[in-house]
Amino acid sequence: MKPILFCDIDGVVNVPKKSHEDLVEIPFTSIPGLPRFFNYKTFRHRPQVADFLREVNAELVWLTAWQKFAPPSLDVLFGRESAGFLPWEHSVIQWFTDKQHYQKSVALNKWVEDNPDKPFIWIDDYATQFAHHYDFNKREDVLILKPDGKQGMTDEHITQMHEFLESF
């Protein structure tokens, strides 16, 4: 059974300018499928993260405020077809609030209830803030990672995910 990788974007894949020396910077206007209302000028990611997302042996599901905009834009950018996105209740008013991140965890918990035997990874810069509310954080077939939002996904996170996935 192939595990799911639930991946946030901002603070995990898309990181601040001075977070790493090896960042790839892409103008937002050159990424297909993104609406112009996104309040970014540049998408920044590490090459190692792009390689990992392209090659990881898991079903990639975007769990992000980008929602429906993530698959058509980032699948092209990273050269990998994702399994889509996990929808959750969200509004622009909640964009940078705890309520937004709480709603994400509610949606993930609902998915877990509907898929109780499916192993998964959740990587989100807010993951552990709400994961303790749910039983899924105690399962051996679940890996929850919370990168520092100013650093994003690191080599250590990538190693942890590869090691976790080797057991499947």
CSV table of N, CA and C in Angstrom, one decimal:
chain,number,residue,atom,x,y,z
A,1,MET,N,0.8,-1.2,0.0
A,1,MET,CA,0.0,0.0,0.0
A,1,MET,C,0.9,1.2,0.0
A,2,LYS,N,0.7,2.1,-1.0
A,2,LYS,CA,1.5,3.3,-1.1
A,2,LYS,C,1.0,4.3,-0.2
A,3,PRO,N,1.9,4.9,0.7
A,3,PRO,CA,1.5,5.9,1.6
A,3,PRO,C,1.1,7.2,0.9
A,4,ILE,N,0.4,8.1,1.6
A,4,ILE,CA,0.1,9.4,1.1
A,4,ILE,C,1.1,10.4,1.8
A,5,LEU,N,1.5,11.4,1.0
A,5,LEU,CA,2.3,12.5,1.5
A,5,LEU,C,1.4,13.7,1.4
A,6,PHE,N,0.9,14.2,2.6
A,6,PHE,CA,0.1,15.4,2.6
A,6,PHE,C,1.1,16.6,2.8
A,7,CYS,N,1.2,17.5,1.9
A,7,CYS,CA,2.3,18.5,1.9
A,7,CYS,C,1.7,19.9,1.8
A,8,ASP,N,2.1,20.7,2.7
A,8,ASP,CA,1.7,22.1,2.7
A,8,ASP,C,2.7,22.8,1.8
A,9,ILE,N,2.4,24.0,1.4
A,9,ILE,CA,3.3,24.7,0.5
A,9,ILE,C,4.1,25.8,1.2
A,10,ASP,N,3.4,26.9,1.6
A,10,ASP,CA,4.0,28.0,2.2
A,10,ASP,C,4.6,27.6,3.6
A,11,GLY,N,5.9,27.9,3.7
A,11,GLY,CA,6.6,27.5,5.0
A,11,GLY,C,7.2,26.1,4.9
A,12,VAL,N,6.9,25.3,3.9
A,12,VAL,CA,7.4,24.0,3.7
A,12,VAL,C,8.2,23.9,2.4
A,13,VAL,N,7.5,24.2,1.3
A,13,VAL,CA,8.1,24.1,0.0
A,13,VAL,C,8.5,25.5,-0.5
A,14,ASN,N,7.6,26.5,-0.4
A,14,ASN,CA,7.9,27.9,-0.7
A,14,ASN,C,8.4,28.5,0.5
A,15,VAL,N,9.7,29.0,0.5
A,15,VAL,CA,10.3,29.5,1.7
A,15,VAL,C,10.8,31.0,1.5
A,16,PRO,N,11.1,31.6,2.6
A,16,PRO,CA,11.5,33.0,2.6
A,16,PRO,C,12.9,33.1,1.9
A,17,LYS,N,13.1,34.3,1.3
A,17,LYS,CA,14.3,34.6,0.5
A,17,LYS,C,15.6,34.2,1.2
A,18,LYS,N,15.8,34.5,2.4
A,18,LYS,CA,17.2,34.3,3.0
A,18,LYS,C,17.2,33.0,3.8
A,19,SER,N,16.4,32.1,3.5
A,19,SER,CA,16.4,30.9,4.3
A,19,SER,C,17.5,29.9,4.0
A,20,HIS,N,17.9,29.9,2.7
A,20,HIS,CA,18.9,29.0,2.2
A,20,HIS,C,19.7,29.7,1.1
A,21,GLU,N,21.0,29.3,0.9
A,21,GLU,CA,21.8,29.9,-0.2
A,21,GLU,C,21.5,29.3,-1.5
A,22,ASP,N,20.9,28.1,-1.5
A,22,ASP,CA,20.7,27.3,-2.8
A,22,ASP,C,19.3,27.4,-3.4
A,23,LEU,N,18.6,28.5,-3.1
A,23,LEU,CA,17.2,28.6,-3.5
A,23,LEU,C,17.1,28.8,-5.0
A,24,VAL,N,16.1,28.2,-5.5
A,24,VAL,CA,15.6,28.4,-6.9
A,24,VAL,C,14.5,29.4,-6.8
A,25,GLU,N,14.6,30.5,-7.5
A,25,GLU,CA,13.6,31.6,-7.5
A,25,GLU,C,12.9,31.7,-8.8
A,26,ILE,N,11.5,31.6,-8.8
A,26,ILE,CA,10.7,31.6,-10.0
A,26,ILE,C,9.7,32.7,-9.8
A,27,PRO,N,9.6,33.6,-10.8
A,27,PRO,CA,8.5,34.6,-10.7
A,27,PRO,C,7.2,33.9,-10.7
A,28,PHE,N,6.3,34.4,-9.8
A,28,PHE,CA,5.0,33.8,-9.8
A,28,PHE,C,4.2,33.9,-11.1
A,29,THR,N,4.5,34.9,-11.8
A,29,THR,CA,3.8,35.1,-13.1
A,29,THR,C,4.1,34.1,-14.1
A,30,SER,N,5.2,33.3,-13.9
A,30,SER,CA,5.7,32.3,-14.8
A,30,SER,C,5.2,30.9,-14.5
A,31,ILE,N,4.5,30.8,-13.3
A,31,ILE,CA,3.9,29.5,-12.9
A,31,ILE,C,2.5,29.4,-13.4
A,32,PRO,N,2.3,28.4,-14.3
A,32,PRO,CA,0.9,28.3,-14.9
A,32,PRO,C,-0.1,27.9,-13.8
A,33,GLY,N,-1.3,28.4,-14.0
A,33,GLY,CA,-2.5,28.0,-13.2
A,33,GLY,C,-2.7,28.8,-11.9
A,34,LEU,N,-1.8,29.8,-11.7
A,34,LEU,CA,-2.0,30.6,-10.4
A,34,LEU,C,-2.8,31.9,-10.7
A,35,PRO,N,-3.7,32.2,-9.9
A,35,PRO,CA,-4.4,33.5,-10.1
A,35,PRO,C,-3.6,34.6,-9.7
A,36,ARG,N,-3.9,35.8,-10.3
A,36,ARG,CA,-3.1,37.0,-10.0
A,36,ARG,C,-3.3,37.5,-8.6
A,37,PHE,N,-4.3,37.1,-7.9
A,37,PHE,CA,-4.5,37.6,-6.6
A,37,PHE,C,-3.6,37.1,-5.5
A,38,PHE,N,-2.8,36.0,-5.9
A,38,PHE,CA,-1.8,35.6,-4.9
A,38,PHE,C,-0.8,36.7,-4.6
A,39,ASN,N,-0.6,36.9,-3.4
A,39,ASN,CA,0.2,38.1,-2.9
A,39,ASN,C,1.7,37.7,-2.8
A,40,TYR,N,2.2,37.2,-3.9
A,40,TYR,CA,3.6,36.8,-3.9
A,40,TYR,C,4.2,37.4,-5.2
A,41,LYS,N,5.5,37.6,-5.2
A,41,LYS,CA,6.2,38.0,-6.4
A,41,LYS,C,7.1,36.8,-6.9
A,42,THR,N,7.6,36.1,-5.9
A,42,THR,CA,8.5,35.0,-6.3
A,42,THR,C,8.2,33.7,-5.5
A,43,PHE,N,8.3,32.6,-6.1
A,43,PHE,CA,8.2,31.3,-5.5
A,43,PHE,C,9.6,30.8,-5.3
A,44,ARG,N,10.0,30.5,-4.0
A,44,ARG,CA,11.3,30.0,-3.7
A,44,ARG,C,11.3,28.6,-3.1
A,45,HIS,N,12.1,27.8,-3.7
A,45,HIS,CA,12.3,26.4,-3.2
A,45,HIS,C,13.7,25.9,-3.3
A,46,ARG,N,14.0,24.9,-2.6
A,46,ARG,CA,15.3,24.3,-2.6
A,46,ARG,C,15.3,23.2,-3.7
A,47,PRO,N,16.4,23.0,-4.5
A,47,PRO,CA,16.4,22.0,-5.5
A,47,PRO,C,16.2,20.6,-4.9
A,48,GLN,N,16.7,20.4,-3.7
A,48,GLN,CA,16.6,19.1,-3.0
A,48,GLN,C,15.1,18.8,-2.7
A,49,VAL,N,14.3,19.8,-2.4
A,49,VAL,CA,12.9,19.6,-2.2
A,49,VAL,C,12.2,19.3,-3.5
A,50,ALA,N,12.5,20.0,-4.5
A,50,ALA,CA,11.9,19.7,-5.8
A,50,ALA,C,12.2,18.2,-6.2
A,51,ASP,N,13.5,17.8,-6.1
A,51,ASP,CA,13.9,16.4,-6.4
A,51,ASP,C,13.1,15.4,-5.6
A,52,PHE,N,13.0,15.7,-4.3
A,52,PHE,CA,12.2,14.8,-3.4
A,52,PHE,C,10.8,14.7,-3.8
A,53,LEU,N,10.1,15.8,-4.1
A,53,LEU,CA,8.7,15.8,-4.5
A,53,LEU,C,8.5,15.1,-5.8
A,54,ARG,N,9.4,15.2,-6.7
A,54,ARG,CA,9.3,14.6,-8.0
A,54,ARG,C,9.5,13.0,-7.9
A,55,GLU,N,10.3,12.6,-7.0
A,55,GLU,CA,10.7,11.2,-6.9
A,55,GLU,C,10.2,10.4,-5.8
A,56,VAL,N,9.6,11.0,-4.8
A,56,VAL,CA,9.1,10.3,-3.6
A,56,VAL,C,8.1,9.2,-3.9
A,57,ASN,N,8.3,8.0,-3.3
A,57,ASN,CA,7.4,6.9,-3.5
A,57,ASN,C,6.2,7.0,-2.6
A,58,ALA,N,5.4,7.9,-2.8
A,58,ALA,CA,4.2,8.2,-2.1
A,58,ALA,C,3.2,8.9,-3.0
A,59,GLU,N,1.9,8.8,-2.7
A,59,GLU,CA,0.9,9.6,-3.4
A,59,GLU,C,1.0,11.1,-2.8
A,60,LEU,N,1.3,12.0,-3.7
A,60,LEU,CA,1.4,13.4,-3.2
A,60,LEU,C,0.0,14.1,-3.2
A,61,VAL,N,-0.4,14.6,-2.1
A,61,VAL,CA,-1.6,15.3,-2.0
A,61,VAL,C,-1.3,16.6,-1.3
A,62,TRP,N,-1.7,17.7,-2.0
A,62,TRP,CA,-1.4,19.0,-1.5
A,62,TRP,C,-2.5,19.3,-0.4
A,63,LEU,N,-2.0,19.8,0.8
A,63,LEU,CA,-2.8,20.2,1.9
A,63,LEU,C,-2.4,21.6,2.3
A,64,THR,N,-3.1,22.5,1.6
A,64,THR,CA,-2.6,23.9,1.6
A,64,THR,C,-3.7,24.9,1.4
A,65,ALA,N,-3.5,26.1,1.7
A,65,ALA,CA,-4.5,27.2,1.4
A,65,ALA,C,-4.6,27.4,-0.1
A,66,TRP,N,-3.6,26.9,-0.8
A,66,TRP,CA,-3.7,27.1,-2.3
A,66,TRP,C,-4.8,26.3,-2.9
A,67,GLN,N,-5.2,25.2,-2.2
A,67,GLN,CA,-6.2,24.3,-2.6
A,67,GLN,C,-6.2,24.0,-4.1
A,68,LYS,N,-7.3,24.3,-4.8
A,68,LYS,CA,-7.4,23.9,-6.2
A,68,LYS,C,-6.3,24.4,-7.1
A,69,PHE,N,-5.6,25.5,-6.7
A,69,PHE,CA,-4.6,26.0,-7.5
A,69,PHE,C,-3.2,25.3,-7.4
A,70,ALA,N,-3.1,24.4,-6.4
A,70,ALA,CA,-1.8,23.7,-6.2
A,70,ALA,C,-1.6,22.7,-7.3
A,71,PRO,N,-2.5,21.8,-7.6
A,71,PRO,CA,-2.2,20.7,-8.6
A,71,PRO,C,-1.8,21.3,-9.9
A,72,PRO,N,-2.6,22.1,-10.5
A,72,PRO,CA,-2.3,22.5,-11.9
A,72,PRO,C,-1.0,23.4,-12.0
A,73,SER,N,-0.6,24.0,-10.9
A,73,SER,CA,0.6,24.9,-11.0
A,73,SER,C,1.8,24.1,-10.5
A,74,LEU,N,1.8,23.5,-9.3
A,74,LEU,CA,2.9,22.8,-8.8
A,74,LEU,C,3.2,21.5,-9.4
A,75,ASP,N,2.2,20.8,-9.9
A,75,ASP,CA,2.5,19.5,-10.6
A,75,ASP,C,3.4,19.8,-11.8
A,76,VAL,N,3.1,20.9,-12.5
A,76,VAL,CA,3.9,21.3,-13.7
A,76,VAL,C,5.2,21.7,-13.3
A,77,LEU,N,5.3,22.6,-12.3
A,77,LEU,CA,6.6,23.1,-11.8
A,77,LEU,C,7.5,22.0,-11.4
A,78,PHE,N,7.0,21.0,-10.6
A,78,PHE,CA,7.9,19.9,-10.1
A,78,PHE,C,7.9,18.7,-11.0
A,79,GLY,N,7.2,18.7,-12.1
A,79,GLY,CA,7.2,17.6,-13.1
A,79,GLY,C,6.7,16.3,-12.5
A,80,ARG,N,5.6,16.4,-11.7
A,80,ARG,CA,5.1,15.2,-11.1
A,80,ARG,C,3.6,15.4,-11.0
A,81,GLU,N,2.8,14.4,-11.3
A,81,GLU,CA,1.4,14.4,-11.2
A,81,GLU,C,1.0,14.1,-9.7
A,82,SER,N,0.4,15.0,-9.1
A,82,SER,CA,-0.1,14.7,-7.7
A,82,SER,C,-1.4,14.0,-7.7
A,83,ALA,N,-1.9,13.6,-6.6
A,83,ALA,CA,-3.2,13.0,-6.5
A,83,ALA,C,-4.2,14.1,-6.1
A,84,GLY,N,-3.9,15.3,-6.3
A,84,GLY,CA,-4.8,16.5,-6.1
A,84,GLY,C,-4.5,17.2,-4.8
A,85,PHE,N,-5.6,17.7,-4.2
A,85,PHE,CA,-5.5,18.4,-3.0
A,85,PHE,C,-6.6,17.9,-2.0
A,86,LEU,N,-6.4,18.1,-0.8
A,86,LEU,CA,-7.4,17.7,0.2
A,86,LEU,C,-8.2,19.0,0.5
A,87,PRO,N,-9.5,19.1,0.2
A,87,PRO,CA,-10.2,20.3,0.4
A,87,PRO,C,-10.6,20.5,1.9
A,88,TRP,N,-10.7,21.7,2.3
A,88,TRP,CA,-11.0,22.1,3.7
A,88,TRP,C,-11.7,23.4,3.7
A,89,GLU,N,-12.5,23.7,4.7
A,89,GLU,CA,-13.2,24.9,4.8
A,89,GLU,C,-12.2,26.1,5.1
A,90,HIS,N,-12.2,27.1,4.2
A,90,HIS,CA,-11.2,28.1,4.4
A,90,HIS,C,-11.7,29.3,3.6
A,91,SER,N,-11.3,30.5,4.1
A,91,SER,CA,-11.6,31.7,3.4
A,91,SER,C,-10.4,32.7,3.5
A,92,VAL,N,-10.4,33.7,2.7
A,92,VAL,CA,-9.3,34.6,2.7
A,92,VAL,C,-9.2,35.3,4.0
A,93,ILE,N,-10.4,35.5,4.7
A,93,ILE,CA,-10.4,36.1,6.0
A,93,ILE,C,-9.5,35.3,7.0
A,94,GLN,N,-9.6,34.0,6.8
A,94,GLN,CA,-8.8,33.1,7.8
A,94,GLN,C,-7.4,32.9,7.3
A,95,TRP,N,-7.0,33.5,6.2
A,95,TRP,CA,-5.7,33.1,5.5
A,95,TRP,C,-4.6,32.9,6.5
A,96,PHE,N,-4.2,33.8,7.3
A,96,PHE,CA,-3.1,33.6,8.2
A,96,PHE,C,-3.5,33.6,9.7
A,97,THR,N,-4.5,32.8,10.0
A,97,THR,CA,-5.0,32.7,11.3
A,97,THR,C,-4.9,31.2,11.8
A,98,ASP,N,-4.9,31.1,13.1
A,98,ASP,CA,-4.9,29.7,13.6
A,98,ASP,C,-6.1,28.9,13.2
A,99,LYS,N,-7.3,29.6,13.0
A,99,LYS,CA,-8.5,28.9,12.5
A,99,LYS,C,-8.3,28.2,11.2
A,100,GLN,N,-7.5,28.9,10.3
A,100,GLN,CA,-7.2,28.3,9.0
A,100,GLN,C,-6.5,27.0,9.2
A,101,HIS,N,-5.5,27.0,10.0
A,101,HIS,CA,-4.7,25.8,10.2
A,101,HIS,C,-5.4,24.7,11.0
A,102,TYR,N,-6.3,25.1,11.9
A,102,TYR,CA,-7.2,24.2,12.6
A,102,TYR,C,-8.1,23.5,11.6
A,103,GLN,N,-8.7,24.2,10.7
A,103,GLN,CA,-9.6,23.6,9.7
A,103,GLN,C,-8.9,22.6,8.8
A,104,LYS,N,-7.6,22.9,8.6
A,104,LYS,CA,-6.8,21.9,7.8
A,104,LYS,C,-6.7,20.6,8.6
A,105,SER,N,-6.5,20.7,9.9
A,105,SER,CA,-6.3,19.5,10.7
A,105,SER,C,-7.7,18.7,10.8
A,106,VAL,N,-8.8,19.5,10.8
A,106,VAL,CA,-10.1,18.9,10.9
A,106,VAL,C,-10.3,18.0,9.6
A,107,ALA,N,-10.0,18.6,8.4
A,107,ALA,CA,-10.1,17.9,7.2
A,107,ALA,C,-9.3,16.7,7.1
A,108,LEU,N,-8.0,16.8,7.6
A,108,LEU,CA,-7.2,15.6,7.6
A,108,LEU,C,-7.7,14.5,8.5
A,109,ASN,N,-8.2,14.9,9.7
A,109,ASN,CA,-8.8,13.9,10.6
A,109,ASN,C,-10.0,13.2,10.0
A,110,LYS,N,-10.8,13.9,9.2
A,110,LYS,CA,-11.9,13.3,8.5
A,110,LYS,C,-11.4,12.3,7.5
A,111,TRP,N,-10.4,12.7,6.8
A,111,TRP,CA,-9.8,11.8,5.8
A,111,TRP,C,-9.3,10.5,6.5
A,112,VAL,N,-8.7,10.7,7.6
A,112,VAL,CA,-8.2,9.5,8.4
A,112,VAL,C,-9.3,8.6,8.8
A,113,GLU,N,-10.4,9.2,9.3
A,113,GLU,CA,-11.6,8.4,9.6
A,113,GLU,C,-12.1,7.7,8.5
A,114,ASP,N,-12.1,8.2,7.3
A,114,ASP,CA,-12.5,7.6,6.1
A,114,ASP,C,-11.5,6.6,5.5
A,115,ASN,N,-10.3,6.7,5.9
A,115,ASN,CA,-9.2,5.8,5.4
A,115,ASN,C,-8.3,5.3,6.6
A,116,PRO,N,-8.9,4.6,7.5
A,116,PRO,CA,-8.2,4.3,8.8
A,116,PRO,C,-7.0,3.4,8.7
A,117,ASP,N,-6.8,2.7,7.6
A,117,ASP,CA,-5.6,1.8,7.4
A,117,ASP,C,-4.6,2.4,6.5
A,118,LYS,N,-4.8,3.6,6.0
A,118,LYS,CA,-3.8,4.2,5.0
A,118,LYS,C,-2.7,4.9,5.7
A,119,PRO,N,-1.5,4.5,5.5
A,119,PRO,CA,-0.3,5.2,6.1
A,119,PRO,C,-0.1,6.6,5.4
A,120,PHE,N,0.4,7.5,6.2
A,120,PHE,CA,0.6,8.8,5.6
A,120,PHE,C,1.7,9.6,6.4
A,121,ILE,N,2.2,10.6,5.6
A,121,ILE,CA,3.0,11.7,6.2
A,121,ILE,C,2.3,13.0,6.1
A,122,TRP,N,2.4,13.8,7.1
A,122,TRP,CA,1.9,15.2,7.0
A,122,TRP,C,3.0,16.1,7.4
A,123,ILE,N,3.4,16.9,6.4
A,123,ILE,CA,4.4,17.9,6.6
A,123,ILE,C,3.8,19.3,6.4
A,124,ASP,N,3.9,20.1,7.5
A,124,ASP,CA,3.2,21.4,7.5
A,124,ASP,C,3.9,22.2,8.6
A,125,ASP,N,4.2,23.4,8.4
A,125,ASP,CA,4.8,24.2,9.4
A,125,ASP,C,3.9,24.5,10.6
A,126,TYR,N,2.6,24.1,10.5
A,126,TYR,CA,1.7,24.2,11.7
A,126,TYR,C,1.2,22.8,12.1
A,127,ALA,N,1.8,21.7,11.6
A,127,ALA,CA,1.2,20.4,11.9
A,127,ALA,C,1.1,20.1,13.4
A,128,THR,N,2.1,20.2,14.1
A,128,THR,CA,2.0,19.7,15.5
A,128,THR,C,1.2,20.6,16.4
A,129,GLN,N,0.9,21.8,15.9
A,129,GLN,CA,0.1,22.7,16.7
A,129,GLN,C,-1.3,22.1,16.9
A,130,PHE,N,-1.8,21.3,16.0
A,130,PHE,CA,-3.2,20.8,16.1
A,130,PHE,C,-3.2,19.3,16.1
A,131,ALA,N,-2.2,18.6,15.7
A,131,ALA,CA,-2.2,17.1,15.6
A,131,ALA,C,-2.4,16.5,16.9
A,132,HIS,N,-2.0,17.1,18.0
A,132,HIS,CA,-2.2,16.4,19.3
A,132,HIS,C,-3.7,16.3,19.7
A,133,HIS,N,-4.6,16.9,19.0
A,133,HIS,CA,-6.0,16.8,19.2
A,133,HIS,C,-6.6,15.4,18.7
A,134,TYR,N,-5.8,14.8,17.9
A,134,TYR,CA,-6.4,13.6,17.2
A,134,TYR,C,-5.6,12.3,17.5
A,135,ASP,N,-6.2,11.2,17.4
A,135,ASP,CA,-5.6,9.9,17.6
A,135,ASP,C,-4.6,9.5,16.6
A,136,PHE,N,-4.7,10.1,15.4
A,136,PHE,CA,-3.8,9.7,14.3
A,136,PHE,C,-2.3,10.0,14.6
A,137,ASN,N,-2.1,10.9,15.5
A,137,ASN,CA,-0.7,11.3,15.8
A,137,ASN,C,0.0,10.2,16.6
A,138,LYS,N,-0.7,9.2,17.1
A,138,LYS,CA,-0.2,8.1,17.9
A,138,LYS,C,0.1,6.8,17.1
A,139,ARG,N,-0.3,6.8,15.8
A,139,ARG,CA,-0.2,5.6,15.0
A,139,ARG,C,1.3,5.5,14.5
A,140,GLU,N,1.7,4.2,14.4
A,140,GLU,CA,3.1,3.9,13.9
A,140,GLU,C,3.2,4.1,12.4
A,141,ASP,N,2.1,4.1,11.7
A,141,ASP,CA,2.1,4.2,10.2
A,141,ASP,C,1.8,5.7,9.8
A,142,VAL,N,2.1,6.6,10.7
A,142,VAL,CA,1.9,8.0,10.5
A,142,VAL,C,3.2,8.8,10.9
A,143,LEU,N,3.6,9.7,10.0
A,143,LEU,CA,4.8,10.5,10.3
A,143,LEU,C,4.3,12.0,10.2
A,144,ILE,N,4.4,12.8,11.3
A,144,ILE,CA,4.0,14.2,11.3
A,144,ILE,C,5.3,15.0,11.5
A,145,LEU,N,5.6,15.9,10.5
A,145,LEU,CA,6.7,16.7,10.6
A,145,LEU,C,6.3,18.2,10.5
A,146,LYS,N,7.0,19.0,11.4
A,146,LYS,CA,6.7,20.4,11.4
A,146,LYS,C,8.0,21.2,11.2
A,147,PRO,N,8.2,21.6,9.9
A,147,PRO,CA,9.4,22.4,9.7
A,147,PRO,C,9.2,23.8,10.2
A,148,ASP,N,10.3,24.4,10.5
A,148,ASP,CA,10.3,25.9,10.8
A,148,ASP,C,9.9,26.6,9.6
A,149,GLY,N,8.8,27.4,9.6
A,149,GLY,CA,8.3,28.1,8.5
A,149,GLY,C,9.3,29.0,7.8
A,150,LYS,N,10.3,29.4,8.5
A,150,LYS,CA,11.3,30.3,8.0
A,150,LYS,C,12.4,29.5,7.2
A,151,GLN,N,12.4,28.2,7.4
A,151,GLN,CA,13.4,27.3,6.8
A,151,GLN,C,12.8,26.3,5.8
A,152,GLY,N,11.6,25.9,6.0
A,152,GLY,CA,10.9,25.0,5.2
A,152,GLY,C,11.5,23.6,5.3
A,153,MET,N,11.2,22.7,4.4
A,153,MET,CA,11.6,21.3,4.4
A,153,MET,C,13.1,21.3,4.2
A,154,THR,N,13.8,20.6,5.2
A,154,THR,CA,15.2,20.5,5.2
A,154,THR,C,15.7,19.1,4.7
A,155,ASP,N,17.0,18.9,4.6
A,155,ASP,CA,17.5,17.6,4.3
A,155,ASP,C,17.1,16.6,5.3
A,156,GLU,N,17.1,17.0,6.6
A,156,GLU,CA,16.8,16.1,7.7
A,156,GLU,C,15.3,15.6,7.5
A,157,HIS,N,14.4,16.5,7.2
A,157,HIS,CA,13.0,16.1,6.9
A,157,HIS,C,12.9,15.1,5.8
A,158,ILE,N,13.7,15.4,4.7
A,158,ILE,CA,13.7,14.5,3.6
A,158,ILE,C,14.2,13.1,4.0
A,159,THR,N,15.3,13.0,4.7
A,159,THR,CA,15.8,11.8,5.2
A,159,THR,C,14.8,11.0,6.1
A,160,GLN,N,14.1,11.8,7.0
A,160,GLN,CA,13.1,11.1,7.8
A,160,GLN,C,12.0,10.5,7.0
A,161,MET,N,11.5,11.3,6.0
A,161,MET,CA,10.4,10.8,5.1
A,161,MET,C,10.9,9.5,4.3
A,162,HIS,N,12.1,9.6,3.8
A,162,HIS,CA,12.6,8.4,3.1
A,162,HIS,C,12.7,7.2,4.0
A,163,GLU,N,13.2,7.4,5.2
A,163,GLU,CA,13.3,6.2,6.1
A,163,GLU,C,11.9,5.7,6.5
A,164,PHE,N,11.0,6.6,6.7
A,164,PHE,CA,9.6,6.2,7.1
A,164,PHE,C,9.0,5.4,5.9
A,165,LEU,N,9.2,5.9,4.7
A,165,LEU,CA,8.6,5.2,3.5
A,165,LEU,C,9.2,3.9,3.2
A,166,GLU,N,10.5,3.7,3.6
A,166,GLU,CA,11.2,2.4,3.4
A,166,GLU,C,10.4,1.2,4.0
A,167,SER,N,9.6,1.5,5.0
A,167,SER,CA,8.9,0.4,5.8
A,167,SER,C,7.7,-0.1,5.0
A,168,PHE,N,7.4,0.6,3.9
A,168,PHE,CA,6.1,0.2,3.2
A,168,PHE,C,6.5,-0.4,1.9
